[in-house]
Amino acid sequence: MNDDEPLIRWQWIADHTAELADYTGIHLRLGLLPVLFGLIISVPLGILCHRWRWLYPPVLTVSNIMYSVPSLALFMIFVRYTGLTEQTVMIPLTLYTLSVLVPNVVDGLASVPEPVRLAATAMGFGAVRRVIQVELPIAVPVVIAGVRVAAVSSISLVAVGQLIGQGGLGYYITRGLQLDFPTPILTAIVLIMLLALATDALLVLAQRLLTPWSRNKVTSA
Amino acid sequence: MIRFDAVSKNYPNGTTAVDELSLELAEGGITVLVGPSGCGKTTTLRMINRMVEPTAGTVSLRGRDIREVNAPELRRGIGYVIQHAGLFPHRTVLDNIATVPMLLGWNKKKARTRAAELLELVGLPAEMAKRYPNQLSGGQQQRVGVARALCADPPVLLMDEPFSAVDPIVRAELQAEFIRLQKELHKTIVFVTHDIDEAIKLGDNIAVFRTGGKLAQFDTPERLLAHPADDFVADFVGQDRGIRRLSFVNAAELPLRDGPVLPATAPVAQARAADEPWVLVVDEGRRPLGWASVAELADGGTLADASLTPLGHTFSLVGDSARAALDSALLSPARLAVGVDAEGAVVGVADACELSAGTTAVQAAAGEQASTEAESASSESRATVGKTSADTPGGGDR
Ligand SMILES: Nc1ncnc2c1ncn2[C@@H]1O[C@H](COP(=O)(O)OP(=O)(O)OP(=O)(O)O)[C@@H](O)[C@H]1O
Ligand SMILES: [Mg+2]
């Protein structure tokens, strides 16, 4: 690295705000859509695994194995089918979220107290209605805890997608390395961290709004 | 109303939870299922709303085999209350209560209006409607559980140890409230408990189960105490069943005598003349003030000057049972129970021996009556006998 090059050139940031904003938007999309898709897959899959317990171990094994495959390898596999597109980044990221989300959906459903489940059945809820109206709402805190982990790790993993040219803010990291210019690298890292923090804060807020009942654990006579 | 016909439940692991049960539960009464842990009470209860399917036999409700009815639909017509209320933590108290009406497709407003009525019926303040279950005490949660079970006005109510998870004081409160509610609502109630005292207090009829899911005896509480079918039942109802039986004898039927009763204005000399160790001092309305020990009275003056020993307690001829009367005798310094009328005025006194003799006479008369009726009548009408006298323990056994 060039010795008289400062760590941060504020002028560069000022010159690139619009472009940085664009890449931030792309980064968010690449990071968060997989979490949404992951959730759409995990909720029904988790319900099935909760209902038929024998299904859970194989599902868990498969999703854990996928998680252990390096992202680079997954990108290379999917490039053959989806080319150098955003999908090629999002599909592996979606698969990664499953190893966090499926167990959290299953644990969330398991957190429903047995008397509550029994009472729901005894009141005359059918099986499907019981899951939707009673069990899933009660599972929300545990599921959101999983979503927070999945979202933060997904946002940070997006940058790796730059290896196939779809890395959101990861673009600035490769550029900075190529040009031996630290400002874009640091800017991208800070922005990625801020995105992760903001997403996490929003999810905490969402949980508070969705589960007013889980607060105020006071017992008054 | 609810009829079990040779019903058995065997679990795949080989457990026989219920064994060849035949039982008919009368409409509008409380039937208590009681027995040691694991004897099949919960299983029996859950076979009524199809949460457990029998392996043999049929259960019918109002003459209809319950297997003909779709299970969730059947359950919406049967209230269910469990030990740890099982309230939905994510719904407010009001929405918890409105659960079944909402399932039945009522509109939200109507369901909530009805739920608010129920909240009042079970004795909870209206401002609790908006709370979540975790903001209620155990006793309050249990009340909400009862309100939820009653909201769609089902004719049948199943209760599985509903009061056993709360402390004894709250339990007694809930039981009293429950008796009051039932007098108003006349539901057909099946109530599970392992507590024989609770069974006797609440039941119009009691089914005692033994381990292995066998019905040991099905009878009214009085008959269960007076004539246990075998050693198991005798053992289960406990050593003090003689005392418990007193709960079923109305205090009004006991013989009382006038006894040494004097107004506070009476001179001490008059108390001495009564030739009794204790005299009962009363006010101008004949309401008892306390006992005066004659030996300790100062000479001269009136009884108003004497220091009185407290009564212990009196018993009321309207509402109390012989059990309260006997207790009153045992606690009295003079060993005399004081019977009062509705206004609290002294009617008479009796000692423990007199009360015991009177009780035996009443029980003998009632026993003859019950056995002649039992011979000529079906189990339905026997249940009715149980019902009239079951008012006594609720009112008198405090
Ligand atoms: N799903 C099941 N599989 C196997 N055995 C069971 C099952 N449910 C209950 N049992 C057995 O059936 C018997 C009766 O159980 P049940 O729950 O009806 O008893 P209970 O009288 O309600 O007992 P408690 O007073 O402890 O609640 C017990 O021996 C129990 O272990
Ligand atoms: Mg039980």
XYZ file of C-alpha atoms and ligand atoms in Angstrom:
651
model
C 0.000 0.000 0.000
C 1.042 3.503 -0.878
C 2.547 5.177 2.191
C 1.137 8.674 1.791
C -2.343 7.322 0.956
C -4.661 8.133 3.948
C -6.912 5.405 5.338
C -10.012 7.361 4.343
C -10.416 9.927 1.628
C -13.609 11.701 2.569
C -13.723 13.408 -0.797
C -14.045 10.030 -2.535
C -17.069 9.205 -0.418
C -18.618 12.576 -1.164
C -18.059 12.001 -4.881
C -19.646 8.585 -4.834
C -22.741 8.949 -2.623
C -25.252 8.206 -5.377
C -23.354 5.158 -6.528
C -22.874 3.987 -2.935
C -26.606 4.317 -2.372
C -27.316 2.194 -5.434
C -24.966 -0.526 -4.332
C -26.378 -0.399 -0.803
C -29.845 -1.009 -2.244
C -28.577 -3.932 -4.304
C -26.765 -5.299 -1.275
C -29.909 -5.158 0.814
C -31.898 -6.899 -1.875
C -29.284 -9.617 -2.326
C -29.030 -10.107 1.418
C -32.640 -9.915 2.519
C -34.616 -11.545 -0.292
C -32.915 -14.867 0.494
C -34.093 -14.514 4.117
C -37.631 -13.914 2.917
C -37.482 -16.905 0.564
C -35.857 -18.942 3.325
C -38.727 -18.064 5.637
C -41.292 -18.971 2.999
C -39.663 -22.389 2.698
C -38.872 -22.889 6.394
C -42.305 -22.211 7.851
C -44.134 -24.998 6.010
C -41.085 -27.265 6.220
C -40.805 -26.593 9.961
C -44.511 -27.274 10.443
C -44.147 -30.588 8.640
C -41.054 -31.480 10.687
C -42.897 -30.608 13.878
C -45.895 -32.671 12.886
C -43.934 -35.666 11.633
C -40.908 -35.856 13.848
C -39.164 -38.493 11.727
C -38.861 -35.924 8.957
C -36.828 -33.542 11.075
C -33.447 -35.345 11.359
C -33.014 -35.851 7.588
C -34.134 -32.280 6.846
C -31.732 -30.942 9.455
C -28.862 -33.044 8.107
C -29.401 -31.915 4.529
C -29.629 -28.225 5.454
C -26.536 -28.458 7.652
C -24.562 -30.155 4.901
C -25.541 -27.388 2.507
C -24.429 -24.841 5.060
C -21.038 -26.502 5.267
C -20.403 -26.212 1.522
C -18.262 -23.090 0.920
C -20.267 -20.334 -0.714
C -17.767 -20.073 -3.551
C -18.389 -23.693 -4.498
C -22.156 -23.190 -4.429
C -21.884 -20.092 -6.595
C -19.834 -22.044 -9.116
C -22.388 -24.839 -9.189
C -25.298 -22.472 -9.776
C -23.459 -20.385 -12.348
C -23.897 -23.337 -14.702
C -27.658 -22.970 -14.491
C -28.389 -19.343 -13.737
C -25.281 -17.613 -15.140
C -23.651 -14.571 -13.573
C -26.977 -13.251 -12.269
C -28.335 -12.159 -8.896
C -30.176 -15.482 -8.642
C -26.849 -17.280 -8.564
C -26.034 -15.391 -5.358
C -29.475 -15.525 -3.824
C -30.116 -19.242 -4.258
C -27.131 -20.345 -2.131
C -27.884 -17.628 0.429
C -31.465 -18.868 0.626
C -30.240 -22.407 1.176
C -27.923 -21.163 3.930
C -30.772 -19.539 5.862
C -32.568 -22.869 6.076
C -30.072 -24.318 8.519
C -31.002 -21.541 10.969
C -34.642 -20.963 10.122
C -35.976 -24.523 9.983
C -34.709 -25.417 13.487
C -36.078 -22.142 14.820
C -39.514 -22.762 13.347
C -39.481 -26.278 14.820
C -38.265 -25.008 18.215
C -40.793 -22.189 18.106
C -43.624 -24.627 17.544
C -42.231 -26.848 20.290
C -42.270 -23.817 22.620
C -46.057 -23.775 22.532
C -47.055 -25.030 25.997
C -48.794 -28.398 25.925
C -51.870 -27.110 27.836
C -52.288 -24.397 25.186
C -52.166 -26.928 22.372
C -54.604 -29.176 24.214
C -56.945 -26.312 24.975
C -56.933 -25.251 21.329
C -57.839 -28.754 20.234
C -60.511 -29.027 22.896
C -62.045 -25.682 21.885
C -62.592 -27.103 18.408
C -59.736 -25.750 16.295
C -59.063 -27.984 13.296
C -55.420 -28.987 12.815
C -54.641 -26.369 10.161
C -56.434 -23.554 11.924
C -54.700 -24.414 15.166
C -51.283 -24.133 13.558
C -52.070 -20.820 11.872
C -54.031 -19.098 14.614
C -52.445 -20.478 17.748
C -49.121 -22.243 17.284
C -47.400 -19.993 14.741
C -48.221 -16.732 16.565
C -46.805 -18.209 19.756
C -43.714 -19.365 17.843
C -43.028 -15.852 16.543
C -40.406 -14.805 19.136
C -38.291 -17.897 18.508
C -38.704 -17.627 14.736
C -37.686 -13.965 14.762
C -34.616 -14.822 16.806
C -33.655 -17.125 13.929
C -34.481 -14.516 11.314
C -32.115 -12.076 13.044
C -29.214 -14.520 12.823
C -30.054 -15.451 9.233
C -30.414 -11.821 8.133
C -27.134 -10.638 9.637
C -25.138 -13.544 8.238
C -26.823 -13.257 4.852
C -26.015 -9.533 4.633
C -22.373 -10.174 5.355
C -22.191 -13.132 2.960
C -23.467 -11.126 -0.010
C -20.019 -9.608 -0.501
C -18.614 -13.015 -1.480
C -20.931 -12.928 -4.479
C -18.523 -10.395 -5.972
C -16.508 -13.420 -7.126
C -19.139 -13.863 -9.805
C -19.685 -10.125 -10.157
C -22.801 -9.892 -7.951
C -21.665 -8.822 -4.538
C -23.531 -5.631 -3.747
C -21.161 -3.479 -1.720
C -18.595 -6.244 -2.160
C -17.848 -4.530 -5.434
C -15.953 -1.821 -3.551
C -13.875 -4.343 -1.703
C -12.547 -5.959 -4.884
C -12.134 -2.565 -6.505
C -10.197 -1.253 -3.535
C -7.951 -4.285 -3.521
C -7.307 -4.026 -7.237
C -6.474 -0.319 -7.028
C -4.619 -0.594 -3.739
C -7.026 2.056 -2.428
C -8.367 1.511 1.137
C -11.170 4.103 1.192
C -13.802 2.065 -0.772
C -12.894 -1.068 1.162
C -13.425 0.554 4.543
C -16.540 2.360 3.369
C -18.071 -0.894 2.131
C -17.213 -2.717 5.349
C -18.719 0.011 7.508
C -21.836 0.196 5.344
C -22.298 -3.575 5.480
C -21.999 -3.503 9.261
C -24.466 -0.638 9.492
C -26.906 -2.515 7.266
C -26.635 -5.563 9.492
C -27.164 -3.484 12.638
C -30.116 -1.580 11.185
C -31.764 -4.765 9.955
C -31.318 -6.348 13.346
C -32.782 -3.307 15.090
C -35.781 -3.333 12.756
C -36.355 -7.016 13.459
C -36.277 -6.378 17.198
C -38.824 -3.646 16.685
C -40.945 -5.946 14.518
C -40.940 -8.530 17.254
C -42.074 -6.017 19.844
C -44.916 -4.952 17.588
C -45.898 -8.506 16.660
C -45.785 -9.895 20.164
C -47.108 -7.303 22.610
C -48.172 -10.250 24.749
C -44.648 -11.443 25.454
C -43.772 -8.245 27.313
C -45.072 -6.986 30.658
C -44.468 -10.197 32.471
C -45.952 -8.717 35.590
C -48.477 -10.481 37.737
C -50.824 -8.180 39.508
C -53.652 -9.332 41.688
C -77.297 -37.360 28.488
C -73.743 -38.717 28.315
C -73.600 -42.463 28.112
C -70.663 -44.846 28.131
C -71.430 -48.315 26.819
C -68.783 -50.921 27.619
C -66.072 -48.411 26.734
C -62.417 -49.451 26.886
C -59.235 -47.644 25.990
C -56.034 -49.592 25.486
C -52.911 -47.741 24.461
C -50.520 -49.361 21.965
C -47.925 -49.790 24.742
C -50.284 -52.209 26.494
C -51.691 -49.848 29.127
C -55.383 -50.309 29.788
C -56.428 -46.776 30.687
C -60.163 -47.482 30.856
C -61.655 -50.941 31.217
C -65.224 -51.792 30.135
C -66.794 -48.627 31.484
C -70.557 -48.362 31.445
C -71.946 -45.206 32.933
C -74.822 -42.853 32.376
C -74.459 -39.232 33.405
C -77.595 -37.280 34.164
C -78.463 -34.039 32.412
C -77.931 -30.858 34.369
C -75.830 -32.342 37.154
C -72.207 -32.443 38.219
C -70.624 -35.866 37.900
C -67.210 -36.099 39.499
C -64.678 -38.661 38.320
C -62.295 -39.371 41.155
C -59.546 -41.879 41.801
C -55.810 -42.298 42.280
C -53.326 -40.997 39.717
C -53.296 -42.937 36.460
C -56.686 -44.567 36.965
C -58.027 -43.256 33.673
C -59.986 -40.150 34.687
C -58.514 -37.869 32.043
C -58.824 -40.575 29.426
C -62.493 -41.051 30.286
C -63.105 -37.311 30.102
C -61.360 -36.946 26.761
C -63.366 -39.730 25.241
C -66.413 -37.480 25.598
C -65.060 -34.846 23.187
C -63.130 -37.297 21.013
C -59.693 -36.114 22.071
C -59.215 -39.798 22.836
C -60.968 -42.423 20.728
C -62.098 -45.562 22.568
C -60.697 -48.885 21.424
C -64.015 -50.567 22.224
C -67.553 -49.563 23.102
C -69.503 -46.419 22.315
C -69.890 -43.023 23.902
C -73.100 -41.201 23.132
C -74.255 -37.688 23.803
C -78.021 -37.081 23.933
C -78.599 -40.482 22.372
C -76.220 -39.909 19.475
C -72.984 -41.843 18.987
C -70.334 -39.116 19.096
C -68.372 -40.763 16.299
C -71.097 -39.585 13.945
C -70.130 -35.975 14.629
C -67.060 -34.279 13.138
C -64.617 -33.909 16.027
C -63.895 -30.138 15.924
C -67.614 -29.457 15.542
C -68.450 -31.725 18.464
C -65.847 -29.939 20.608
C -67.267 -26.485 19.910
C -70.413 -27.678 21.638
C -68.574 -28.951 24.706
C -66.787 -26.622 27.116
C -63.379 -27.763 28.355
C -61.374 -26.474 31.289
C -57.936 -27.787 32.233
C -55.620 -27.536 35.193
C -53.255 -24.835 33.949
C -55.984 -22.870 32.229
C -54.151 -23.257 28.898
C -55.052 -19.718 27.874
C -53.698 -18.475 24.557
C -50.791 -16.237 25.586
C -50.962 -14.170 22.386
C -54.585 -13.209 22.780
C -56.114 -10.756 25.213
C -58.359 -12.024 27.974
C -61.425 -10.910 26.020
C -60.319 -12.650 22.826
C -59.442 -15.771 24.769
C -62.976 -15.881 26.109
C -64.406 -15.222 22.641
C -62.504 -18.170 21.114
C -65.350 -20.608 20.522
C -67.882 -18.033 19.259
C -65.240 -16.888 16.767
C -64.706 -20.499 15.683
C -68.461 -20.814 15.284
C -68.348 -17.869 12.900
C -70.037 -15.198 15.014
C -69.060 -11.692 14.015
C -66.298 -10.191 16.091
C -68.421 -7.567 17.787
C -71.076 -9.997 18.936
C -68.453 -12.461 20.129
C -66.690 -9.770 22.180
C -69.904 -8.468 23.666
C -70.726 -11.985 24.768
C -67.179 -12.443 26.092
C -67.512 -9.289 28.181
C -70.662 -10.726 29.761
C -68.781 -13.904 30.619
C -65.930 -11.927 32.155
C -68.437 -10.404 34.534
C -70.152 -13.731 35.165
C -66.933 -15.288 36.448
C -66.349 -12.316 38.714
C -63.515 -10.492 36.956
C -63.452 -6.703 36.539
C -64.091 -5.369 33.039
C -60.703 -3.667 32.850
C -59.026 -7.079 32.710
C -60.462 -7.613 29.232
C -57.494 -5.967 27.549
C -54.790 -7.751 29.520
C -52.784 -10.690 28.308
C -52.861 -13.967 30.249
C -49.332 -13.500 31.620
C -50.593 -10.416 33.431
C -53.085 -12.434 35.501
C -52.676 -14.479 38.664
C -53.223 -18.233 38.524
C -56.687 -17.957 40.038
C -57.686 -15.227 37.600
C -56.402 -17.285 34.685
C -58.500 -20.194 35.848
C -61.582 -17.971 35.930
C -60.852 -16.851 32.382
C -60.517 -20.526 31.459
C -64.002 -21.174 32.835
C -65.388 -18.117 31.027
C -63.821 -19.292 27.772
C -65.372 -22.735 28.170
C -68.812 -21.239 28.801
C -68.795 -18.486 26.186
C -70.716 -20.285 23.458
C -73.140 -21.603 26.089
C -72.422 -25.310 25.572
C -74.789 -27.682 27.370
C -71.878 -29.855 28.468
C -68.770 -28.818 30.363
C -65.713 -31.028 30.903
C -63.309 -29.985 33.643
C -59.996 -31.728 34.275
C -58.654 -30.832 37.724
C -59.513 -27.194 37.078
C -58.764 -25.974 40.593
C -55.834 -28.106 41.630
C -53.009 -25.802 40.543
C -54.012 -22.896 42.793
C -53.438 -22.458 46.512
C -56.072 -23.754 48.963
C -57.640 -20.368 49.692
C -58.104 -19.492 46.043
C -59.303 -23.044 45.412
C -62.053 -22.719 48.023
C -63.050 -19.413 46.446
C -63.187 -20.886 42.966
C -65.177 -23.863 44.211
C -67.758 -21.638 45.902
C -68.011 -19.529 42.756
C -68.372 -22.666 40.691
C -71.259 -23.904 42.824
C -72.947 -20.507 42.481
C -72.488 -20.541 38.695
C -73.857 -24.031 38.340
C -76.983 -23.112 40.314
C -77.547 -20.445 37.700
C -76.561 -22.350 34.578
C -77.509 -26.004 35.148
C -74.869 -27.370 32.808
C -74.152 -31.050 32.515
C -70.695 -31.129 34.031
C -68.096 -33.867 34.177
C -65.459 -32.892 36.683
C -62.191 -34.745 37.235
C -60.295 -34.512 40.501
C -58.095 -36.739 42.606
C -59.249 -34.935 45.737
C -62.116 -36.791 47.427
C -63.032 -33.708 49.481
C -63.506 -31.692 46.345
C -65.526 -34.535 44.840
C -67.867 -34.612 47.830
C -68.168 -30.870 47.934
C -69.031 -30.428 44.272
C -70.492 -33.671 42.991
C -74.127 -34.558 42.559
C -72.804 -37.987 41.656
C -69.359 -39.436 42.078
C -67.683 -42.122 40.016
C -64.759 -43.648 41.895
C -62.168 -45.315 39.663
C -59.501 -47.751 40.710
C -56.128 -48.211 39.057
C -56.495 -50.078 35.791
C -59.397 -47.928 34.663
C -62.148 -49.857 36.433
C -65.198 -48.146 37.860
C -65.348 -49.007 41.554
C -68.542 -47.213 42.525
C -70.970 -44.707 41.057
C -73.175 -43.054 43.642
C -74.283 -39.885 45.331
C -71.777 -38.413 47.792
C -73.895 -39.420 50.813
C -74.224 -43.000 49.711
C -70.549 -43.166 48.883
C -69.726 -42.096 52.425
C -72.411 -44.196 54.047
C -72.081 -47.340 51.965
C -68.718 -47.656 50.242
C -68.934 -50.590 47.835
C -65.703 -52.212 48.988
C -62.492 -51.734 50.935
C -60.856 -49.791 48.127
C -63.614 -47.190 48.081
C -63.803 -47.086 51.885
C -60.086 -46.521 51.985
C -60.213 -43.915 49.275
C -62.961 -41.851 50.874
C -60.829 -41.845 53.989
C -60.900 -42.403 57.741
C -63.034 -39.408 58.555
C -65.923 -40.234 56.282
C -68.183 -40.339 59.353
C -67.478 -36.681 59.970
C -67.795 -35.832 56.302
C -71.222 -37.434 56.177
C -72.369 -34.790 58.625
C -72.126 -32.309 55.771
C -75.204 -33.872 54.243
C -77.398 -33.466 57.302
C -79.228 -30.190 57.502
C -78.645 -28.404 60.796
C -82.349 -27.496 60.879
C -83.184 -31.151 61.456
C -81.137 -31.432 64.646
C -82.802 -31.529 68.084
C -82.011 -28.478 70.217
C -82.914 -27.677 73.801
C -83.482 -24.319 75.459
C -80.378 -24.404 77.658
C -79.118 -21.731 80.072
C -79.775 -18.597 78.037
C -80.048 -15.272 79.877
C -80.232 -11.640 78.766
C -77.384 -9.324 79.733
C -79.795 -7.428 81.959
C -80.417 -10.487 84.169
C -79.030 -10.296 87.728
C -76.132 -12.582 88.628
C -78.346 -14.339 91.144
C -80.512 -15.617 88.303
C -77.457 -17.146 86.601
C -76.531 -18.945 89.817
C -80.081 -20.233 90.108
C -79.786 -21.915 86.680
C -77.446 -24.456 88.309
C -75.229 -24.783 85.229
C -71.452 -24.146 84.989
C -71.915 -21.806 82.013
C -74.721 -19.493 80.932
C -75.133 -18.032 77.464
C -75.569 -14.268 77.605
C -77.714 -12.709 74.864
C -78.687 -9.143 73.908
C -82.243 -7.787 73.673
C -82.616 -9.441 70.209
C -81.552 -12.814 71.690
C -78.320 -12.563 69.698
C -75.519 -14.350 71.577
C -72.845 -12.203 73.237
C -70.723 -14.889 74.873
C -70.532 -17.462 77.606
C -70.296 -16.497 81.288
C -68.586 -18.889 83.686
C -70.941 -18.951 86.675
C -68.184 -19.823 89.172
C -66.261 -16.696 88.202
C -69.159 -14.267 88.441
C -68.849 -11.514 91.029
C -71.725 -11.408 93.489
C -74.388 -8.825 92.776
C -74.918 -6.742 89.677
C -76.057 -8.016 86.294
C -74.517 -10.239 83.650
C -73.638 -7.120 81.666
C -70.729 -6.595 84.096
C -69.366 -10.116 83.663
C -66.351 -10.797 81.434
C -67.582 -13.151 78.725
C -65.709 -15.994 77.037
C -66.098 -15.840 73.240
C -68.492 -18.265 71.593
C -66.154 -19.953 69.187
C -68.836 -19.865 66.550
C -72.544 -20.463 66.238
C -74.264 -22.478 63.543
C -77.183 -21.350 61.490
C -80.338 -23.427 61.234
C -80.766 -21.994 57.765
C -77.921 -23.162 55.553
C -75.431 -24.831 57.879
C -74.887 -28.574 58.147
C -74.538 -30.893 61.123
C -70.797 -30.667 60.549
C -70.821 -26.964 61.374
C -73.035 -27.702 64.404
C -70.682 -30.335 65.765
C -67.726 -28.054 65.209
C -69.542 -25.323 67.091
C -70.033 -27.700 70.062
C -66.367 -28.725 70.077
C -65.138 -25.127 70.032
C -67.548 -23.794 72.630
C -66.111 -23.291 76.158
C -69.358 -24.735 77.526
C -69.153 -27.663 75.056
C -72.544 -26.552 73.796
C -73.270 -25.683 70.171
C -75.397 -22.575 69.749
C -77.971 -22.706 66.956
C -79.210 -19.389 65.568
C -81.952 -18.451 63.105
C -81.721 -16.250 60.045
C -81.662 -13.105 62.228
C -78.868 -14.494 64.375
C -81.136 -15.001 67.389
C -80.475 -18.045 69.576
C -82.884 -20.925 68.892
C -81.330 -23.455 71.235
C -78.232 -25.372 72.222
C -77.019 -28.970 72.087
C -73.894 -30.831 73.141
C -71.860 -33.151 70.913
C -73.654 -36.302 72.126
C -77.066 -34.855 71.443
C -75.977 -33.689 67.990
C -74.495 -37.051 67.168
C -77.658 -38.898 68.228
C -79.811 -36.482 66.226
C -77.616 -36.875 63.169
C -77.796 -40.644 63.302
C -81.582 -40.491 63.428
C -81.732 -38.154 60.429
C -79.288 -40.310 58.463
C -81.228 -43.475 59.246
C -84.431 -41.901 57.970
C -82.696 -40.585 54.832
C -81.018 -43.947 54.232
C -84.355 -45.779 54.229
C -85.783 -43.254 51.855
C -82.800 -43.454 49.503
C -82.771 -47.243 49.352
C -86.471 -47.528 48.597
C -86.088 -44.970 45.847
C -83.038 -46.680 44.474
C -84.936 -49.948 44.159
C -87.790 -48.452 42.229
C -85.947 -45.919 40.121
C -83.345 -45.744 37.368
C -79.929 -44.198 37.862
C -81.386 -40.994 36.412
C -83.694 -40.415 39.338
C -81.037 -41.442 41.784
C -78.958 -38.648 40.365
C -81.828 -36.322 41.204
C -81.784 -37.393 44.843
C -78.122 -36.498 44.861
C -78.806 -33.118 43.436
C -81.159 -31.823 46.082
C -78.956 -32.785 48.951
C -75.760 -31.669 47.288
C -76.799 -28.101 47.972
C -75.961 -28.731 51.593
C -72.189 -29.172 51.425
C -71.800 -26.049 49.338
C -73.719 -23.884 51.760
C -72.784 -25.466 55.039
C -69.270 -26.743 54.691
C -67.251 -23.614 55.057
N -50.861 -41.492 25.142
C -50.694 -42.487 26.030
N -49.959 -43.560 25.738
C -49.801 -44.559 26.621
N -50.335 -44.586 27.846
C -51.085 -43.536 28.205
C -51.302 -42.426 27.327
N -52.086 -41.527 27.961
C -52.337 -42.046 29.175
N -51.740 -43.253 29.334
C -51.827 -44.134 30.506
O -53.170 -44.413 30.754
C -53.424 -44.446 32.143
C -54.547 -43.504 32.482
O -54.128 -42.179 32.225
P -55.008 -40.914 32.607
O -54.272 -39.730 32.143
O -56.386 -41.107 32.102
O -54.992 -40.988 34.187
P -55.608 -39.979 35.257
O -56.563 -40.735 36.064
O -56.106 -38.762 34.574
O -54.334 -39.662 36.144
P -53.893 -38.294 36.865
O -54.691 -38.182 38.113
O -52.452 -38.519 37.152
O -54.133 -37.176 35.895
C -52.111 -44.096 32.829
O -51.510 -45.290 33.251
C -51.311 -43.447 31.755
O -49.949 -43.684 31.936
Mg -55.529 -36.699 34.595
